[in-house]
Tab-separated table of C-alpha atoms and ligand atoms in Angstrom:
chain	number	residue	atom	x	y	z
A	1	MET	CA	-5.681	-12.140	-6.333
A	2	ALA	CA	-2.861	-12.474	-3.979
A	3	THR	CA	-1.840	-9.741	-1.213
A	4	PHE	CA	1.511	-9.489	0.476
A	5	GLU	CA	2.324	-7.264	3.484
A	6	GLY	CA	4.843	-7.674	6.388
A	7	ASN	CA	4.491	-7.779	10.054
A	8	PHE	CA	6.564	-6.201	12.683
A	9	ILE	CA	8.423	-9.253	14.363
A	10	GLY	CA	12.000	-8.468	14.998
A	11	GLU	CA	13.275	-11.769	16.213
A	12	ASP	CA	16.493	-12.935	14.455
A	13	ILE	CA	17.161	-9.902	12.474
A	14	LYS	CA	20.016	-7.816	12.334
A	15	VAL	CA	19.730	-3.961	11.595
A	16	GLY	CA	22.489	-1.421	10.963
A	17	ILE	CA	21.747	2.511	11.691
A	18	VAL	CA	23.650	5.011	10.246
A	19	VAL	CA	23.143	8.441	12.201
A	20	ALA	CA	24.721	11.972	11.472
A	21	ARG	CA	26.567	13.756	14.057
A	22	PHE	CA	25.486	17.256	12.640
A	23	ASN	CA	22.739	18.383	14.548
A	24	GLU	CA	23.433	15.948	17.096
A	25	PHE	CA	20.900	17.266	19.718
A	26	ILE	CA	18.018	15.942	17.096
A	27	THR	CA	19.610	13.154	15.716
A	28	SER	CA	20.483	11.376	19.065
A	29	LYS	CA	16.414	11.666	19.853
A	30	LEU	CA	15.987	10.261	16.236
A	31	LEU	CA	18.222	7.330	17.240
A	32	SER	CA	16.641	6.397	20.644
A	33	GLY	CA	13.159	6.420	18.695
A	34	ALA	CA	14.527	3.937	16.182
A	35	LYS	CA	16.362	1.850	18.773
A	36	ASP	CA	13.341	1.886	21.044
A	37	ASN	CA	10.900	0.756	18.630
A	38	LEU	CA	13.332	-2.075	17.132
A	39	LEU	CA	13.666	-3.430	21.070
A	40	ARG	CA	10.154	-3.215	21.597
A	41	HIS	CA	9.192	-5.225	18.344
A	42	GLY	CA	11.722	-7.976	19.710
A	43	VAL	CA	14.897	-6.901	17.777
A	44	LYS	CA	17.783	-8.341	20.084
A	45	GLU	CA	19.993	-5.441	21.464
A	46	ASP	CA	23.110	-7.151	20.003
A	47	ASN	CA	21.570	-7.264	16.603
A	48	ILE	CA	21.608	-3.339	16.282
A	49	ASP	CA	24.631	-1.701	15.213
A	50	VAL	CA	24.997	2.107	15.129
A	51	TYR	CA	27.331	4.094	12.798
A	52	TRP	CA	27.988	7.639	13.549
A	53	VAL	CA	29.151	9.953	10.679
A	54	PRO	CA	30.007	13.609	10.508
A	55	GLY	CA	26.984	14.784	8.522
A	56	ALA	CA	24.049	13.781	6.392
A	57	PHE	CA	26.044	14.113	3.519
A	58	GLU	CA	28.240	11.091	4.839
A	59	ILE	CA	25.567	8.887	5.282
A	60	PRO	CA	25.289	7.262	1.559
A	61	PHE	CA	29.181	6.386	1.788
A	62	ILE	CA	28.587	4.200	4.875
A	63	THR	CA	25.204	3.079	3.998
A	64	LYS	CA	26.421	1.603	0.627
A	65	LYS	CA	29.447	-0.186	2.619
A	66	LEU	CA	27.093	-1.677	4.991
A	67	ALA	CA	24.707	-2.921	2.368
A	68	THR	CA	27.424	-4.411	0.299
A	69	GLU	CA	30.025	-5.717	2.998
A	70	LYS	CA	27.762	-6.601	6.011
A	71	ASN	CA	24.953	-9.171	6.492
A	72	TYR	CA	22.018	-6.806	7.675
A	73	ASN	CA	18.584	-7.869	6.813
A	74	GLY	CA	17.878	-3.932	6.551
A	75	LEU	CA	19.248	-0.408	7.332
A	76	ILE	CA	18.168	2.847	8.815
A	77	THR	CA	19.652	6.346	7.902
A	78	LEU	CA	19.192	9.070	10.626
A	79	GLY	CA	20.066	12.872	10.092
A	80	THR	CA	18.712	16.257	10.625
A	81	VAL	CA	19.420	18.905	7.793
A	82	ILE	CA	18.111	22.594	8.801
A	83	ARG	CA	17.643	25.396	6.193
A	84	GLY	CA	20.378	27.573	6.930
A	85	ALA	CA	21.482	31.071	5.577
A	86	THR	CA	22.949	29.570	2.522
A	87	THR	CA	21.911	27.161	-0.490
A	88	HIS	CA	23.963	24.346	1.233
A	89	TYR	CA	20.554	23.056	2.699
A	90	GLU	CA	19.506	22.247	-0.857
A	91	LEU	CA	22.638	20.445	-1.843
A	92	VAL	CA	22.826	18.446	0.963
A	93	CYS	CA	19.171	17.430	1.301
A	94	SER	CA	19.035	16.397	-2.690
A	95	GLU	CA	22.526	14.399	-2.455
A	96	VAL	CA	21.405	12.703	0.895
A	97	ALA	CA	18.126	11.828	-0.619
A	98	LYS	CA	19.633	10.569	-4.014
A	99	GLY	CA	22.555	8.700	-2.287
A	100	VAL	CA	20.188	6.726	0.323
A	101	ALA	CA	17.734	5.811	-2.498
A	102	HIS	CA	20.498	4.601	-4.785
A	103	VAL	CA	21.834	2.351	-2.437
A	104	GLY	CA	18.512	0.842	-1.644
A	105	LEU	CA	17.814	0.241	-5.362
A	106	GLU	CA	21.287	-1.405	-5.862
A	107	SER	CA	21.052	-3.722	-2.971
A	108	ASP	CA	18.693	-6.444	-1.929
A	109	ILE	CA	17.841	-5.220	1.457
A	110	PRO	CA	15.744	-2.504	2.401
A	111	VAL	CA	17.371	0.869	3.129
A	112	MET	CA	14.748	3.279	5.048
A	113	PHE	CA	15.658	7.216	4.786
A	114	GLY	CA	14.827	8.767	8.397
A	115	VAL	CA	16.733	12.163	7.529
A	116	LEU	CA	14.775	15.128	8.607
A	117	THR	CA	14.699	17.817	6.205
A	118	THR	CA	13.295	21.080	7.901
A	119	GLU	CA	12.995	24.784	7.328
A	120	THR	CA	13.490	25.495	11.343
A	121	ILE	CA	14.792	23.918	14.335
A	122	GLU	CA	11.506	24.091	15.818
A	123	GLN	CA	9.880	21.881	12.769
A	124	ALA	CA	13.160	19.347	13.587
A	125	ILE	CA	12.453	19.060	17.189
A	126	GLU	CA	8.823	18.263	16.619
A	127	ARG	CA	9.700	15.596	14.419
A	128	ALA	CA	12.270	14.400	17.113
A	129	GLY	CA	9.843	13.056	19.919
A	130	THR	CA	7.477	15.744	20.494
A	131	LYS	CA	4.162	16.788	18.783
A	132	ALA	CA	4.710	15.457	15.425
A	133	GLY	CA	6.126	11.987	16.399
A	134	ASN	CA	9.475	10.441	16.181
A	135	LYS	CA	11.098	9.723	12.745
A	136	GLY	CA	13.529	7.639	13.826
A	137	GLY	CA	10.683	5.290	15.581
A	138	GLU	CA	8.604	5.700	12.232
A	139	VAL	CA	11.359	4.492	9.919
A	140	ALA	CA	12.597	1.647	12.164
A	141	GLN	CA	8.764	0.270	12.216
A	142	GLY	CA	8.670	0.366	8.414
A	143	LEU	CA	11.965	-1.418	8.393
A	144	LEU	CA	10.392	-4.233	10.235
A	145	GLU	CA	7.535	-4.081	7.572
A	146	MET	CA	10.004	-4.202	4.904
A	147	ILE	CA	12.189	-6.874	5.918
A	148	SER	CA	9.359	-9.122	6.644
A	149	LEU	CA	7.950	-8.410	2.959
A	150	ASN	CA	11.425	-8.795	1.628
A	151	LYS	CA	11.676	-12.275	2.946
A	152	GLN	CA	8.253	-13.373	1.401
A	153	LEU	CA	9.753	-12.189	-2.353
B	201	INI	O1	23.852	16.678	8.827
B	201	INI	C1	23.955	17.749	8.354
B	201	INI	N1	24.831	18.416	7.830
B	201	INI	C2	25.152	19.731	7.321
B	201	INI	N2	26.130	19.883	6.663
B	201	INI	C3	27.692	19.195	6.810
B	201	INI	C4	27.360	18.059	5.477
B	201	INI	O2	26.392	16.938	5.706
B	201	INI	C5	28.762	17.126	5.259
B	201	INI	O3	29.095	16.936	6.565
B	201	INI	C6	29.981	18.446	5.388
B	201	INI	O4	29.419	19.150	4.045
B	201	INI	C7	31.390	17.759	4.957
B	201	INI	O5	31.287	16.541	4.053
B	201	INI	C8	24.079	20.694	7.703
B	201	INI	N3	24.378	22.211	7.309
B	201	INI	O6	25.267	22.394	6.666
B	201	INI	O7	23.316	22.735	7.589
B	201	INI	C9	22.848	20.045	8.140
B	201	INI	O8	22.181	20.711	8.610
B	201	INI	N4	22.739	18.606	8.633
């Protein structure tokens, strides 16, 4: 029986991060967590590129361009969608999740989904570096593992 799994060694890989500016007080913390994790695993700062988009809805468009036109080993998407008074929340969450998943399946590099979808601002804060960890750091760690596994296939 053969078992395949990735490691977390970040030397010699290039990563693109697409981050939404909407709810920037949260997404900036997700970005910090992602960059910190990548750097601590040996990814060179010059090999990390960050692309800011207006909101989560715009993430798939840029992510698809990066996956098809650039030579990254993997991509991270970061955003924060917080339920408001309208049904906009469901629409944005659904389209972003579908869009990012589609890009991932259509490309030959891993694309990580690091978009928070929360009911309250407090829940988002908890997931951006406080008591529920940092989603940005989590998906960065997952990307390293996926890049490593992808190289074995
Ligand atoms: O990233 C977000 N974009 C949001 N809306 C903007 C959307 O992502 C697009 O930028 C906008 O619709 C223009 O296309 C949000 N809400 O509306 O609540 C949100 O919570 N988070």
